[in-house]
Amino acid sequence: MPQTKINLTQPLAEFLAQHKKYGFKNKGEMVRTALLRYQHEIEQQRLRESAALYAEIYDNDPDLQALTDQATEEWPQ
């Protein structure tokens, strides 16, 4: 597994030193979990932004609304 050297502030270093208190077997596991959670948060934010953009486009495009309505008319209720 690749390794990376990072510099932490003293409070973060102290927090990381308490990894066992939070259920992590080592510092690396705690850091990996934090990074994965942050990565997921960023991806979710991108999806929300994309959905908002599509909703804005849909709201301002009567042709697209008509096309969508036409396409969904045959869907089962």
GROMACS .gro file of N, CA and C in nm:
model
  231
    1MET      N    1   0.085  -0.118   0.000
    1MET     CA    2   0.000   0.000   0.000
    1MET      C    3   0.089   0.124   0.000
    2PRO      N    4   0.060   0.219  -0.087
    2PRO     CA    5   0.142   0.340  -0.090
    2PRO      C    6   0.135   0.416   0.042
    3GLN      N    7   0.242   0.484   0.073
    3GLN     CA    8   0.246   0.565   0.195
    3GLN      C    9   0.262   0.711   0.158
    4THR      N   10   0.206   0.797   0.243
    4THR     CA   11   0.215   0.940   0.224
    4THR      C   12   0.250   1.004   0.356
    5LYS      N   13   0.344   1.096   0.351
    5LYS     CA   14   0.381   1.170   0.471
    5LYS      C   15   0.298   1.298   0.474
    6ILE      N   16   0.235   1.326   0.590
    6ILE     CA   17   0.156   1.447   0.606
    6ILE      C   18   0.196   1.518   0.734
    7ASN      N   19   0.174   1.647   0.736
    7ASN     CA   20   0.198   1.726   0.856
    7ASN      C   21   0.064   1.762   0.917
    8LEU      N   22   0.052   1.744   1.048
    8LEU     CA   23  -0.072   1.773   1.119
    8LEU      C   24  -0.048   1.881   1.223
    9THR      N   25  -0.154   1.954   1.253
    9THR     CA   26  -0.147   2.046   1.366
    9THR      C   27  -0.145   1.961   1.493
   10GLN      N   28  -0.102   2.020   1.600
   10GLN     CA   29  -0.094   1.947   1.727
   10GLN      C   30  -0.230   1.890   1.769
   11PRO      N   31  -0.337   1.968   1.762
   11PRO     CA   32  -0.468   1.912   1.801
   11PRO      C   33  -0.509   1.792   1.715
   12LEU      N   34  -0.481   1.798   1.584
   12LEU     CA   35  -0.515   1.684   1.498
   12LEU      C   36  -0.428   1.562   1.530
   13ALA      N   37  -0.302   1.584   1.560
   13ALA     CA   38  -0.213   1.474   1.598
   13ALA      C   39  -0.262   1.408   1.727
   14GLU      N   40  -0.307   1.489   1.820
   14GLU     CA   41  -0.359   1.435   1.946
   14GLU      C   42  -0.489   1.358   1.922
   15PHE      N   43  -0.573   1.410   1.836
   15PHE     CA   44  -0.697   1.340   1.803
   15PHE      C   45  -0.667   1.206   1.736
   16LEU      N   46  -0.574   1.205   1.642
   16LEU     CA   47  -0.536   1.082   1.572
   16LEU      C   48  -0.476   0.980   1.668
   17ALA      N   49  -0.405   1.028   1.768
   17ALA     CA   50  -0.344   0.937   1.866
   17ALA      C   51  -0.450   0.863   1.947
   18GLN      N   52  -0.571   0.912   1.947
   18GLN     CA   53  -0.681   0.848   2.020
   18GLN      C   54  -0.761   0.751   1.932
   19HIS      N   55  -0.701   0.704   1.824
   19HIS     CA   56  -0.771   0.620   1.726
   19HIS      C   57  -0.842   0.500   1.790
   20LYS      N   58  -0.779   0.437   1.889
   20LYS     CA   59  -0.840   0.318   1.952
   20LYS      C   60  -0.968   0.355   2.026
   21LYS      N   61  -0.972   0.474   2.082
   21LYS     CA   62  -1.090   0.522   2.153
   21LYS      C   63  -1.211   0.527   2.060
   22TYR      N   64  -1.187   0.549   1.931
   22TYR     CA   65  -1.293   0.561   1.832
   22TYR      C   66  -1.315   0.432   1.752
   23GLY      N   67  -1.249   0.325   1.795
   23GLY     CA   68  -1.272   0.194   1.734
   23GLY      C   69  -1.183   0.160   1.616
   24PHE      N   70  -1.077   0.235   1.595
   24PHE     CA   71  -0.985   0.204   1.484
   24PHE      C   72  -0.865   0.127   1.538
   25LYS      N   73  -0.818   0.030   1.459
   25LYS     CA   74  -0.705  -0.050   1.507
   25LYS      C   75  -0.572   0.023   1.497
   26ASN      N   76  -0.565   0.122   1.406
   26ASN     CA   77  -0.442   0.201   1.396
   26ASN      C   78  -0.473   0.337   1.334
   27LYS      N   79  -0.373   0.422   1.332
   27LYS     CA   80  -0.391   0.558   1.280
   27LYS      C   81  -0.424   0.556   1.131
   28GLY      N   82  -0.361   0.468   1.057
   28GLY     CA   83  -0.384   0.460   0.913
   28GLY      C   84  -0.529   0.428   0.880
   29GLU      N   85  -0.587   0.335   0.957
   29GLU     CA   86  -0.727   0.301   0.934
   29GLU      C   87  -0.818   0.422   0.959
   30MET      N   88  -0.785   0.498   1.061
   30MET     CA   89  -0.865   0.617   1.093
   30MET      C   90  -0.854   0.720   0.981
   31VAL      N   91  -0.734   0.742   0.931
   31VAL     CA   92  -0.713   0.839   0.823
   31VAL      C   93  -0.781   0.791   0.695
   32ARG      N   94  -0.768   0.662   0.662
   32ARG     CA   95  -0.832   0.609   0.540
   32ARG      C   96  -0.984   0.624   0.548
   33THR      N   97  -1.041   0.596   0.663
   33THR     CA   98  -1.186   0.608   0.682
   33THR      C   99  -1.229   0.753   0.664
   34ALA      N  100  -1.154   0.845   0.722
   34ALA     CA  101  -1.187   0.988   0.710
   34ALA      C  102  -1.180   1.032   0.564
   35LEU      N  103  -1.078   0.989   0.492
   35LEU     CA  104  -1.064   1.027   0.352
   35LEU      C  105  -1.175   0.968   0.266
   36LEU      N  106  -1.211   0.843   0.292
   36LEU     CA  107  -1.320   0.781   0.216
   36LEU      C  108  -1.453   0.852   0.241
   37ARG      N  109  -1.477   0.890   0.367
   37ARG     CA  110  -1.599   0.964   0.398
   37ARG      C  111  -1.600   1.099   0.328
   38TYR      N  112  -1.488   1.166   0.327
   38TYR     CA  113  -1.481   1.296   0.262
   38TYR      C  114  -1.498   1.282   0.111
   39GLN      N  115  -1.438   1.179   0.054
   39GLN     CA  116  -1.454   1.152  -0.089
   39GLN      C  117  -1.602   1.130  -0.122
   40HIS      N  118  -1.670   1.052  -0.041
   40HIS     CA  119  -1.813   1.026  -0.061
   40HIS      C  120  -1.893   1.156  -0.049
   41GLU      N  121  -1.860   1.240   0.047
   41GLU     CA  122  -1.928   1.368   0.065
   41GLU      C  123  -1.912   1.458  -0.058
   42ILE      N  124  -1.792   1.462  -0.113
   42ILE     CA  125  -1.766   1.543  -0.233
   42ILE      C  126  -1.847   1.489  -0.351
   43GLU      N  127  -1.850   1.356  -0.367
   43GLU     CA  128  -1.927   1.297  -0.476
   43GLU      C  129  -2.075   1.326  -0.462
   44GLN      N  130  -2.128   1.319  -0.341
   44GLN     CA  131  -2.268   1.350  -0.318
   44GLN      C  132  -2.299   1.496  -0.350
   45GLN      N  133  -2.208   1.585  -0.312
   45GLN     CA  134  -2.228   1.727  -0.342
   45GLN      C  135  -2.229   1.751  -0.493
   46ARG      N  136  -2.142   1.684  -0.565
   46ARG     CA  137  -2.140   1.697  -0.712
   46ARG      C  138  -2.271   1.648  -0.773
   47LEU      N  139  -2.323   1.537  -0.719
   47LEU     CA  140  -2.451   1.486  -0.770
   47LEU      C  141  -2.564   1.583  -0.742
   48ARG      N  142  -2.565   1.644  -0.622
   48ARG     CA  143  -2.670   1.742  -0.591
   48ARG      C  144  -2.661   1.862  -0.684
   49GLU      N  145  -2.539   1.909  -0.710
   49GLU     CA  146  -2.521   2.023  -0.801
   49GLU      C  147  -2.566   1.988  -0.942
   50SER      N  148  -2.533   1.869  -0.986
   50SER     CA  149  -2.573   1.824  -1.120
   50SER      C  150  -2.725   1.814  -1.129
   51ALA      N  151  -2.788   1.758  -1.027
   51ALA     CA  152  -2.934   1.745  -1.027
   51ALA      C  153  -2.999   1.883  -1.029
   52ALA      N  154  -2.945   1.976  -0.954
   52ALA     CA  155  -3.001   2.112  -0.952
   52ALA      C  156  -2.988   2.177  -1.089
   53LEU      N  157  -2.876   2.154  -1.156
   53LEU     CA  158  -2.856   2.211  -1.289
   53LEU      C  159  -2.956   2.151  -1.388
   54TYR      N  160  -2.973   2.019  -1.384
   54TYR     CA  161  -3.070   1.955  -1.473
   54TYR      C  162  -3.211   2.004  -1.444
   55ALA      N  163  -3.245   2.022  -1.317
   55ALA     CA  164  -3.378   2.072  -1.280
   55ALA      C  165  -3.399   2.214  -1.333
   56GLU      N  166  -3.296   2.296  -1.325
   56GLU     CA  167  -3.306   2.433  -1.376
   56GLU      C  168  -3.326   2.434  -1.527
   57ILE      N  169  -3.250   2.350  -1.595
   57ILE     CA  170  -3.264   2.340  -1.741
   57ILE      C  171  -3.406   2.294  -1.776
   58TYR      N  172  -3.454   2.193  -1.705
   58TYR     CA  173  -3.588   2.140  -1.730
   58TYR      C  174  -3.694   2.247  -1.706
   59ASP      N  175  -3.682   2.319  -1.595
   59ASP     CA  176  -3.780   2.423  -1.560
   59ASP      C  177  -3.788   2.534  -1.664
   60ASN      N  178  -3.678   2.558  -1.733
   60ASN     CA  179  -3.672   2.669  -1.829
   60ASN      C  180  -3.684   2.626  -1.974
   61ASP      N  181  -3.720   2.501  -1.999
   61ASP     CA  182  -3.727   2.451  -2.136
   61ASP      C  183  -3.861   2.383  -2.161
   62PRO      N  184  -3.959   2.456  -2.212
   62PRO     CA  185  -4.091   2.398  -2.237
   62PRO      C  186  -4.088   2.279  -2.333
   63ASP      N  187  -3.998   2.281  -2.431
   63ASP     CA  188  -3.988   2.170  -2.525
   63ASP      C  189  -3.944   2.042  -2.454
   64LEU      N  190  -3.851   2.056  -2.365
   64LEU     CA  191  -3.803   1.941  -2.289
   64LEU      C  192  -3.914   1.888  -2.197
   65GLN      N  193  -3.990   1.979  -2.137
   65GLN     CA  194  -4.101   1.937  -2.051
   65GLN      C  195  -4.206   1.861  -2.133
   66ALA      N  196  -4.237   1.911  -2.252
   66ALA     CA  197  -4.335   1.844  -2.338
   66ALA      C  198  -4.284   1.706  -2.380
   67LEU      N  199  -4.158   1.699  -2.415
   67LEU     CA  200  -4.099   1.571  -2.455
   67LEU      C  201  -4.103   1.471  -2.340
   68THR      N  202  -4.072   1.517  -2.221
   68THR     CA  203  -4.075   1.430  -2.103
   68THR      C  204  -4.217   1.384  -2.075
   69ASP      N  205  -4.312   1.476  -2.082
   69ASP     CA  206  -4.452   1.440  -2.059
   69ASP      C  207  -4.499   1.336  -2.160
   70GLN      N  208  -4.461   1.355  -2.285
   70GLN     CA  209  -4.500   1.262  -2.391
   70GLN      C  210  -4.439   1.124  -2.366
   71ALA      N  211  -4.316   1.123  -2.324
   71ALA     CA  212  -4.247   0.995  -2.301
   71ALA      C  213  -4.306   0.919  -2.182
   72THR      N  214  -4.356   0.991  -2.084
   72THR     CA  215  -4.406   0.924  -1.963
   72THR      C  216  -4.555   0.890  -1.971
   73GLU      N  217  -4.626   0.933  -2.076
   73GLU     CA  218  -4.768   0.906  -2.089
   73GLU      C  219  -4.798   0.757  -2.094
   74GLU      N  220  -4.710   0.679  -2.152
   74GLU     CA  221  -4.734   0.537  -2.168
   74GLU      C  222  -4.682   0.454  -2.051
   75TRP      N  223  -4.625   0.516  -1.952
   75TRP     CA  224  -4.576   0.442  -1.835
   75TRP      C  225  -4.693   0.389  -1.754
   76PRO      N  226  -4.675   0.273  -1.696
   76PRO     CA  227  -4.782   0.220  -1.610
   76PRO      C  228  -4.800   0.308  -1.486
   77GLN      N  229  -4.921   0.319  -1.441
   77GLN     CA  230  -4.950   0.400  -1.322
   77GLN      C  231  -4.915   0.328  -1.194
   0.00000   0.00000   0.00000
